[in-house]
PDB file of C-alpha atoms in Angstrom:
ATOM      1  CA  SER Y   1     -31.818  65.912  41.588  1.00 48.00           C
ATOM      2  CA  GLN Y   2     -31.117  69.439  42.767  1.00 53.00           C
ATOM      3  CA  GLN Y   3     -33.550  70.880  45.277  1.00 68.00           C
ATOM      4  CA  GLY Y   4     -31.975  74.026  46.687  1.00 74.00           C
ATOM      5  CA  GLU Y   5     -30.591  76.829  44.565  1.00 82.00           C
ATOM      6  CA  GLU Y   6     -28.449  79.541  46.129  1.00 85.00           C
ATOM      7  CA  ASP Y   7     -28.442  83.158  45.064  1.00 86.00           C
ATOM      8  CA  PRO Y   8     -26.239  84.967  44.265  1.00 91.00           C
ATOM      9  CA  GLN Y   9     -23.683  82.582  42.797  1.00 91.00           C
ATOM     10  CA  ALA Y  10     -20.905  84.909  43.928  1.00 94.00           C
ATOM     11  CA  LEU Y  11     -20.754  87.762  46.430  1.00 95.00           C
ATOM     12  CA  SER Y  12     -17.882  90.085  47.248  1.00 96.00           C
ATOM     13  CA  ILE Y  13     -18.013  92.447  50.246  1.00 96.00           C
ATOM     14  CA  GLN Y  14     -15.719  94.454  52.498  1.00 97.00           C
ATOM     15  CA  GLU Y  15     -14.736  93.242  55.932  1.00 97.00           C
ATOM     16  CA  GLY Y  16     -17.220  94.429  58.526  1.00 97.00           C
ATOM     17  CA  GLU Y  17     -20.178  94.431  56.154  1.00 97.00           C
ATOM     18  CA  ASN Y  18     -23.060  91.993  56.372  1.00 97.00           C
ATOM     19  CA  ALA Y  19     -23.434  89.194  53.829  1.00 97.00           C
ATOM     20  CA  THR Y  20     -26.794  87.769  52.831  1.00 97.00           C
ATOM     21  CA  MET Y  21     -27.233  84.614  50.806  1.00 97.00           C
ATOM     22  CA  ASN Y  22     -30.508  83.139  49.689  1.00 96.00           C
ATOM     23  CA  CYS Y  23     -31.708  79.623  48.980  1.00 95.00           C
ATOM     24  CA  SER Y  24     -34.844  78.671  47.092  1.00 94.00           C
ATOM     25  CA  TYR Y  25     -36.246  75.176  46.836  1.00 91.00           C
ATOM     26  CA  LYS Y  26     -39.009  73.485  44.896  1.00 89.00           C
ATOM     27  CA  THR Y  27     -40.859  71.011  47.110  1.00 86.00           C
ATOM     28  CA  SER Y  28     -41.954  70.994  50.745  1.00 86.00           C
ATOM     29  CA  ILE Y  29     -39.110  70.248  53.124  1.00 87.00           C
ATOM     30  CA  ASN Y  30     -38.573  68.557  56.469  1.00 86.00           C
ATOM     31  CA  ASN Y  31     -35.644  70.767  57.348  1.00 90.00           C
ATOM     32  CA  LEU Y  32     -33.023  72.951  55.747  1.00 93.00           C
ATOM     33  CA  GLN Y  33     -29.337  73.115  56.579  1.00 95.00           C
ATOM     34  CA  TRP Y  34     -26.528  75.504  55.717  1.00 97.00           C
ATOM     35  CA  TYR Y  35     -22.961  74.335  55.213  1.00 97.00           C
ATOM     36  CA  ARG Y  36     -19.711  76.148  54.557  1.00 97.00           C
ATOM     37  CA  GLN Y  37     -16.784  74.933  52.452  1.00 96.00           C
ATOM     38  CA  ASN Y  38     -13.327  76.434  52.389  1.00 94.00           C
ATOM     39  CA  SER Y  39     -11.493  76.038  49.102  1.00 89.00           C
ATOM     40  CA  GLY Y  40     -10.602  72.408  48.386  1.00 83.00           C
ATOM     41  CA  ARG Y  41     -11.853  71.188  51.754  1.00 89.00           C
ATOM     42  CA  GLY Y  42     -14.877  69.333  53.075  1.00 92.00           C
ATOM     43  CA  LEU Y  43     -18.147  70.953  54.058  1.00 95.00           C
ATOM     44  CA  VAL Y  44     -18.774  72.086  57.610  1.00 97.00           C
ATOM     45  CA  HIS Y  45     -22.273  72.168  59.079  1.00 96.00           C
ATOM     46  CA  LEU Y  46     -23.369  75.637  60.216  1.00 97.00           C
ATOM     47  CA  ILE Y  47     -27.021  75.482  61.218  1.00 97.00           C
ATOM     48  CA  LEU Y  48     -30.212  73.441  60.808  1.00 95.00           C
ATOM     49  CA  ILE Y  49     -33.673  74.963  60.728  1.00 95.00           C
ATOM     50  CA  ARG Y  50     -36.799  72.811  60.840  1.00 92.00           C
ATOM     51  CA  SER Y  51     -39.839  73.413  58.688  1.00 91.00           C
ATOM     52  CA  ASN Y  52     -41.854  74.679  61.679  1.00 94.00           C
ATOM     53  CA  GLU Y  53     -39.206  77.256  62.623  1.00 96.00           C
ATOM     54  CA  ARG Y  54     -38.919  80.732  61.112  1.00 97.00           C
ATOM     55  CA  GLU Y  55     -35.609  82.004  62.424  1.00 98.00           C
ATOM     56  CA  LYS Y  56     -32.475  80.689  64.115  1.00 97.00           C
ATOM     57  CA  HIS Y  57     -29.311  82.321  65.377  1.00 96.00           C
ATOM     58  CA  SER Y  58     -25.823  80.999  65.971  1.00 95.00           C
ATOM     59  CA  GLY Y  59     -23.148  83.540  66.822  1.00 96.00           C
ATOM     60  CA  ARG Y  60     -22.866  85.922  63.861  1.00 97.00           C
ATOM     61  CA  LEU Y  61     -25.168  83.734  61.753  1.00 98.00           C
ATOM     62  CA  ARG Y  62     -28.874  84.306  61.331  1.00 98.00           C
ATOM     63  CA  VAL Y  63     -31.003  81.956  59.255  1.00 98.00           C
ATOM     64  CA  THR Y  64     -34.590  82.579  58.249  1.00 98.00           C
ATOM     65  CA  LEU Y  65     -37.047  80.203  56.637  1.00 97.00           C
ATOM     66  CA  ASP Y  66     -40.185  81.157  54.720  1.00 96.00           C
ATOM     67  CA  THR Y  67     -42.011  77.979  53.780  1.00 94.00           C
ATOM     68  CA  SER Y  68     -44.731  79.899  51.925  1.00 95.00           C
ATOM     69  CA  LYS Y  69     -42.092  81.267  49.545  1.00 95.00           C
ATOM     70  CA  LYS Y  70     -39.981  78.098  49.701  1.00 94.00           C
ATOM     71  CA  SER Y  71     -36.908  80.125  50.552  1.00 95.00           C
ATOM     72  CA  SER Y  72     -34.285  80.589  53.228  1.00 96.00           C
ATOM     73  CA  SER Y  73     -31.640  83.210  53.844  1.00 97.00           C
ATOM     74  CA  LEU Y  74     -28.309  83.109  55.636  1.00 98.00           C
ATOM     75  CA  LEU Y  75     -27.052  86.377  57.083  1.00 98.00           C
ATOM     76  CA  ILE Y  76     -23.482  86.721  58.290  1.00 98.00           C
ATOM     77  CA  THR Y  77     -23.046  89.896  60.320  1.00 98.00           C
ATOM     78  CA  ALA Y  78     -19.809  91.849  60.709  1.00 97.00           C
ATOM     79  CA  SER Y  79     -18.030  89.680  58.159  1.00 97.00           C
ATOM     80  CA  ARG Y  80     -14.360  88.801  58.430  1.00 97.00           C
ATOM     81  CA  ALA Y  81     -11.804  87.773  55.814  1.00 96.00           C
ATOM     82  CA  ALA Y  82     -11.921  84.284  57.366  1.00 96.00           C
ATOM     83  CA  ASP Y  83     -15.576  84.000  56.314  1.00 97.00           C
ATOM     84  CA  THR Y  84     -14.414  83.717  52.704  1.00 97.00           C
ATOM     85  CA  ALA Y  85     -15.788  80.360  51.552  1.00 97.00           C
ATOM     86  CA  SER Y  86     -18.590  78.727  49.599  1.00 96.00           C
ATOM     87  CA  TYR Y  87     -21.922  78.411  51.359  1.00 97.00           C
ATOM     88  CA  PHE Y  88     -24.441  75.694  50.523  1.00 95.00           C
ATOM     89  CA  CYS Y  89     -28.003  75.062  51.522  1.00 95.00           C
ATOM     90  CA  ALA Y  90     -29.228  71.487  51.750  1.00 93.00           C
ATOM     91  CA  THR Y  91     -32.708  70.100  52.217  1.00 90.00           C
ATOM     92  CA  THR Y  92     -34.493  66.899  53.056  1.00 83.00           C
ATOM     93  CA  SER Y  93     -38.052  66.529  51.868  1.00 75.00           C
ATOM     94  CA  GLY Y  94     -40.849  63.983  52.044  1.00 67.00           C
ATOM     95  CA  SER Y  95     -39.702  60.443  51.583  1.00 63.00           C
ATOM     96  CA  ALA Y  96     -36.340  61.592  50.194  1.00 61.00           C
ATOM     97  CA  ARG Y  97     -34.436  61.359  53.421  1.00 68.00           C
ATOM     98  CA  GLN Y  98     -31.051  62.190  52.020  1.00 78.00           C
ATOM     99  CA  LEU Y  99     -29.686  65.703  51.883  1.00 86.00           C
ATOM    100  CA  THR Y 100     -29.859  67.449  48.522  1.00 87.00           C
ATOM    101  CA  PHE Y 101     -27.404  70.304  48.053  1.00 90.00           C
ATOM    102  CA  GLY Y 102     -27.492  73.428  45.921  1.00 88.00           C
ATOM    103  CA  SER Y 103     -24.617  74.768  43.825  1.00 88.00           C
ATOM    104  CA  GLY Y 104     -23.490  77.203  46.482  1.00 92.00           C
ATOM    105  CA  THR Y 105     -22.678  80.898  46.879  1.00 94.00           C
ATOM    106  CA  GLN Y 106     -19.014  81.868  46.734  1.00 95.00           C
ATOM    107  CA  LEU Y 107     -18.464  84.595  49.324  1.00 97.00           C
ATOM    108  CA  THR Y 108     -15.316  86.712  49.246  1.00 97.00           C
ATOM    109  CA  VAL Y 109     -14.674  89.076  52.144  1.00 97.00           C
ATOM    110  CA  LEU Y 110     -12.038  91.660  51.291  1.00 96.00           C
ATOM    111  CA  PRO Y 111      -9.782  92.912  54.094  1.00 90.00           C
TER     112      PRO Y 111
ATOM    113  CA  GLU I   1      -9.703  67.730  61.826  1.00 66.00           C
ATOM    114  CA  THR I   2     -13.393  66.879  61.827  1.00 74.00           C
ATOM    115  CA  GLY I   3     -13.188  63.251  62.956  1.00 93.00           C
ATOM    116  CA  VAL I   4     -13.652  62.011  59.392  1.00 97.00           C
ATOM    117  CA  THR I   5     -10.340  61.194  57.697  1.00 97.00           C
ATOM    118  CA  GLN I   6      -9.942  60.611  53.987  1.00 97.00           C
ATOM    119  CA  THR I   7      -6.921  59.186  52.205  1.00 97.00           C
ATOM    120  CA  PRO I   8      -5.313  59.871  49.880  1.00 97.00           C
ATOM    121  CA  ARG I   9      -5.901  63.623  49.685  1.00 96.00           C
ATOM    122  CA  HIS I  10      -4.775  63.688  46.060  1.00 96.00           C
ATOM    123  CA  LEU I  11      -4.779  60.908  43.479  1.00 96.00           C
ATOM    124  CA  VAL I  12      -3.792  60.900  39.824  1.00 95.00           C
ATOM    125  CA  MET I  13      -4.613  57.801  37.859  1.00 92.00           C
ATOM    126  CA  GLY I  14      -4.811  56.566  34.309  1.00 89.00           C
ATOM    127  CA  MET I  15      -7.985  55.167  32.819  1.00 87.00           C
ATOM    128  CA  THR I  16      -6.759  51.593  33.153  1.00 87.00           C
ATOM    129  CA  ASN I  17      -5.658  51.823  36.775  1.00 88.00           C
ATOM    130  CA  LYS I  18      -7.381  50.392  39.827  1.00 93.00           C
ATOM    131  CA  LYS I  19      -7.238  52.455  42.988  1.00 95.00           C
ATOM    132  CA  SER I  20      -9.227  52.923  46.171  1.00 97.00           C
ATOM    133  CA  LEU I  21     -10.260  55.861  48.298  1.00 98.00           C
ATOM    134  CA  LYS I  22     -10.489  55.317  52.028  1.00 98.00           C
ATOM    135  CA  CYS I  23     -12.613  57.022  54.645  1.00 98.00           C
ATOM    136  CA  GLU I  24     -12.493  56.516  58.389  1.00 97.00           C
ATOM    137  CA  GLN I  25     -14.657  58.108  61.068  1.00 97.00           C
ATOM    138  CA  HIS I  26     -13.898  58.199  64.770  1.00 92.00           C
ATOM    139  CA  LEU I  27     -17.194  59.696  65.855  1.00 95.00           C
ATOM    140  CA  GLY I  28     -19.221  56.564  66.554  1.00 93.00           C
ATOM    141  CA  HIS I  29     -21.622  57.518  63.757  1.00 93.00           C
ATOM    142  CA  ASN I  30     -24.012  55.014  62.227  1.00 90.00           C
ATOM    143  CA  ALA I  31     -24.186  56.147  58.608  1.00 92.00           C
ATOM    144  CA  MET I  32     -21.548  56.967  56.013  1.00 93.00           C
ATOM    145  CA  TYR I  33     -21.825  58.633  52.621  1.00 94.00           C
ATOM    146  CA  TRP I  34     -19.861  59.202  49.413  1.00 95.00           C
ATOM    147  CA  TYR I  35     -20.469  62.454  47.543  1.00 95.00           C
ATOM    148  CA  LYS I  36     -18.941  63.633  44.260  1.00 95.00           C
ATOM    149  CA  GLN I  37     -18.229  67.349  43.828  1.00 94.00           C
ATOM    150  CA  SER I  38     -17.456  68.592  40.313  1.00 92.00           C
ATOM    151  CA  ALA I  39     -16.752  72.191  39.397  1.00 86.00           C
ATOM    152  CA  LYS I  40     -19.853  74.372  39.055  1.00 77.00           C
ATOM    153  CA  LYS I  41     -22.185  71.496  39.974  1.00 84.00           C
ATOM    154  CA  PRO I  42     -24.143  70.632  43.115  1.00 87.00           C
ATOM    155  CA  LEU I  43     -22.858  67.853  45.293  1.00 91.00           C
ATOM    156  CA  GLU I  44     -23.970  64.491  43.964  1.00 91.00           C
ATOM    157  CA  LEU I  45     -24.840  61.764  46.445  1.00 91.00           C
ATOM    158  CA  MET I  46     -23.279  58.512  45.268  1.00 93.00           C
ATOM    159  CA  PHE I  47     -23.722  55.916  48.015  1.00 92.00           C
ATOM    160  CA  VAL I  48     -25.149  55.714  51.509  1.00 91.00           C
ATOM    161  CA  TYR I  49     -24.417  53.066  54.108  1.00 91.00           C
ATOM    162  CA  SER I  50     -26.475  52.874  57.272  1.00 86.00           C
ATOM    163  CA  LEU I  51     -25.404  50.434  59.957  1.00 78.00           C
ATOM    164  CA  GLU I  52     -23.043  48.891  57.375  1.00 74.00           C
ATOM    165  CA  GLU I  53     -25.850  48.168  54.924  1.00 79.00           C
ATOM    166  CA  ARG I  54     -26.038  50.015  51.626  1.00 82.00           C
ATOM    167  CA  VAL I  55     -29.312  51.898  51.613  1.00 75.00           C
ATOM    168  CA  GLU I  56     -28.925  54.106  48.579  1.00 76.00           C
ATOM    169  CA  ASN I  57     -27.130  53.947  45.277  1.00 76.00           C
ATOM    170  CA  ASN I  58     -27.939  56.842  42.986  1.00 77.00           C
ATOM    171  CA  SER I  59     -27.395  55.160  39.629  1.00 82.00           C
ATOM    172  CA  VAL I  60     -23.668  55.437  39.883  1.00 92.00           C
ATOM    173  CA  PRO I  61     -21.659  53.739  37.102  1.00 93.00           C
ATOM    174  CA  SER I  62     -20.312  50.315  38.013  1.00 92.00           C
ATOM    175  CA  ARG I  63     -16.734  51.566  37.650  1.00 94.00           C
ATOM    176  CA  PHE I  64     -17.307  52.944  41.164  1.00 95.00           C
ATOM    177  CA  SER I  65     -17.652  50.192  43.756  1.00 94.00           C
ATOM    178  CA  PRO I  66     -18.232  50.988  47.452  1.00 94.00           C
ATOM    179  CA  GLU I  67     -17.313  48.802  50.382  1.00 94.00           C
ATOM    180  CA  CYS I  68     -18.232  49.270  54.033  1.00 93.00           C
ATOM    181  CA  PRO I  69     -16.521  46.563  56.117  1.00 93.00           C
ATOM    182  CA  ASN I  70     -17.632  48.097  59.437  1.00 91.00           C
ATOM    183  CA  SER I  71     -19.326  51.199  60.772  1.00 89.00           C
ATOM    184  CA  SER I  72     -16.056  53.144  60.956  1.00 94.00           C
ATOM    185  CA  HIS I  73     -14.637  52.499  57.509  1.00 96.00           C
ATOM    186  CA  LEU I  74     -15.802  53.176  53.988  1.00 96.00           C
ATOM    187  CA  PHE I  75     -13.991  52.572  50.728  1.00 97.00           C
ATOM    188  CA  LEU I  76     -14.604  53.619  47.157  1.00 97.00           C
ATOM    189  CA  HIS I  77     -12.924  51.280  44.687  1.00 97.00           C
ATOM    190  CA  LEU I  78     -12.159  52.818  41.317  1.00 96.00           C
ATOM    191  CA  HIS I  79     -11.448  51.014  38.051  1.00 93.00           C
ATOM    192  CA  THR I  80     -11.388  51.973  34.381  1.00 93.00           C
ATOM    193  CA  LEU I  81     -12.419  55.544  35.161  1.00 93.00           C
ATOM    194  CA  GLN I  82     -13.020  58.260  32.589  1.00 94.00           C
ATOM    195  CA  PRO I  83     -11.560  61.785  32.544  1.00 93.00           C
ATOM    196  CA  GLU I  84     -15.022  63.170  33.433  1.00 93.00           C
ATOM    197  CA  ASP I  85     -14.765  61.299  36.741  1.00 95.00           C
ATOM    198  CA  SER I  86     -12.122  63.798  37.842  1.00 96.00           C
ATOM    199  CA  ALA I  87     -13.606  65.531  40.876  1.00 96.00           C
ATOM    200  CA  LEU I  88     -13.397  66.003  44.624  1.00 96.00           C
ATOM    201  CA  TYR I  89     -14.796  62.922  46.358  1.00 97.00           C
ATOM    202  CA  LEU I  90     -16.170  63.666  49.778  1.00 97.00           C
ATOM    203  CA  CYS I  91     -16.918  61.196  52.509  1.00 97.00           C
ATOM    204  CA  ALA I  92     -19.354  62.095  55.274  1.00 95.00           C
ATOM    205  CA  SER I  93     -20.879  60.463  58.308  1.00 94.00           C
ATOM    206  CA  SER I  94     -23.940  61.082  60.434  1.00 92.00           C
ATOM    207  CA  GLN I  95     -24.947  59.995  63.891  1.00 89.00           C
ATOM    208  CA  GLY I  96     -28.453  58.833  63.137  1.00 77.00           C
ATOM    209  CA  PRO I  97     -29.501  56.176  60.662  1.00 70.00           C
ATOM    210  CA  ALA I  98     -29.426  57.368  57.081  1.00 66.00           C
ATOM    211  CA  ASN I  99     -33.221  57.433  56.786  1.00 65.00           C
ATOM    212  CA  SER I 100     -33.868  59.692  59.764  1.00 67.00           C
ATOM    213  CA  GLY I 101     -34.355  62.774  57.602  1.00 64.00           C
ATOM    214  CA  ALA I 102     -32.728  65.160  60.065  1.00 69.00           C
ATOM    215  CA  ASN I 103     -29.128  64.143  59.809  1.00 84.00           C
ATOM    216  CA  VAL I 104     -26.302  66.582  60.197  1.00 92.00           C
ATOM    217  CA  LEU I 105     -23.350  65.450  58.120  1.00 94.00           C
ATOM    218  CA  THR I 106     -19.717  65.601  59.171  1.00 95.00           C
ATOM    219  CA  PHE I 107     -17.490  65.694  56.108  1.00 96.00           C
ATOM    220  CA  GLY I 108     -13.917  64.675  55.534  1.00 97.00           C
ATOM    221  CA  ALA I 109     -11.505  66.980  53.711  1.00 96.00           C
ATOM    222  CA  GLY I 110     -11.996  65.096  50.451  1.00 96.00           C
ATOM    223  CA  SER I 111      -9.878  63.194  47.957  1.00 97.00           C
ATOM    224  CA  ARG I 112      -9.032  65.163  44.810  1.00 96.00           C
ATOM    225  CA  LEU I 113      -9.060  62.690  41.931  1.00 96.00           C
ATOM    226  CA  THR I 114      -7.580  63.406  38.505  1.00 96.00           C
ATOM    227  CA  VAL I 115      -8.103  60.854  35.747  1.00 94.00           C
ATOM    228  CA  LEU I 116      -5.725  61.204  32.821  1.00 92.00           C
TER     229      LEU I 116
END
């Protein structure tokens, strides 16, 4: 069953702008991960944030987690055309140890 | 190249055919997964193998049959598929056992399946 839901479904920005994607989930989680998928390819892991963490950084990526609102956001700063891809959040929760993915946000960065 | 290799990359088959998808990982990981990705839908977990033992099977139709002969190889045998089975089939692996709850997945590039 689906746990995470990304918002917006699609986002189009100019190169150099920041991109923010959100993920909401329904039940308490153990951790939350963000993945990226280029068209027709496999998913690539970006970052993992644990339920007791509030913010994590990796290069131009910044992930926040608000467990009280059951939501997470992924911020990509100074976007590039190469950032064009679909971005998915995935969660593990309780006894359900397997990752459950959302439907993804399609990000298009225009040169 | 992520270290997880899937073949074939593209497959077209009729509903009466029997074919197999292959996945190989060179990462020394202990768990392997099959996911199905259909357009506009979340990824669906199909099968999980941890240390070569199947630990999860999410009510997948019997026309899909997994096989994990060793920790580096995973197959998905296909027979009498339906057109709605057309999708991107993704293989993934993780270092820890499948029940660790904090696994980071490494995905292959996928096998695009079209059922006519």
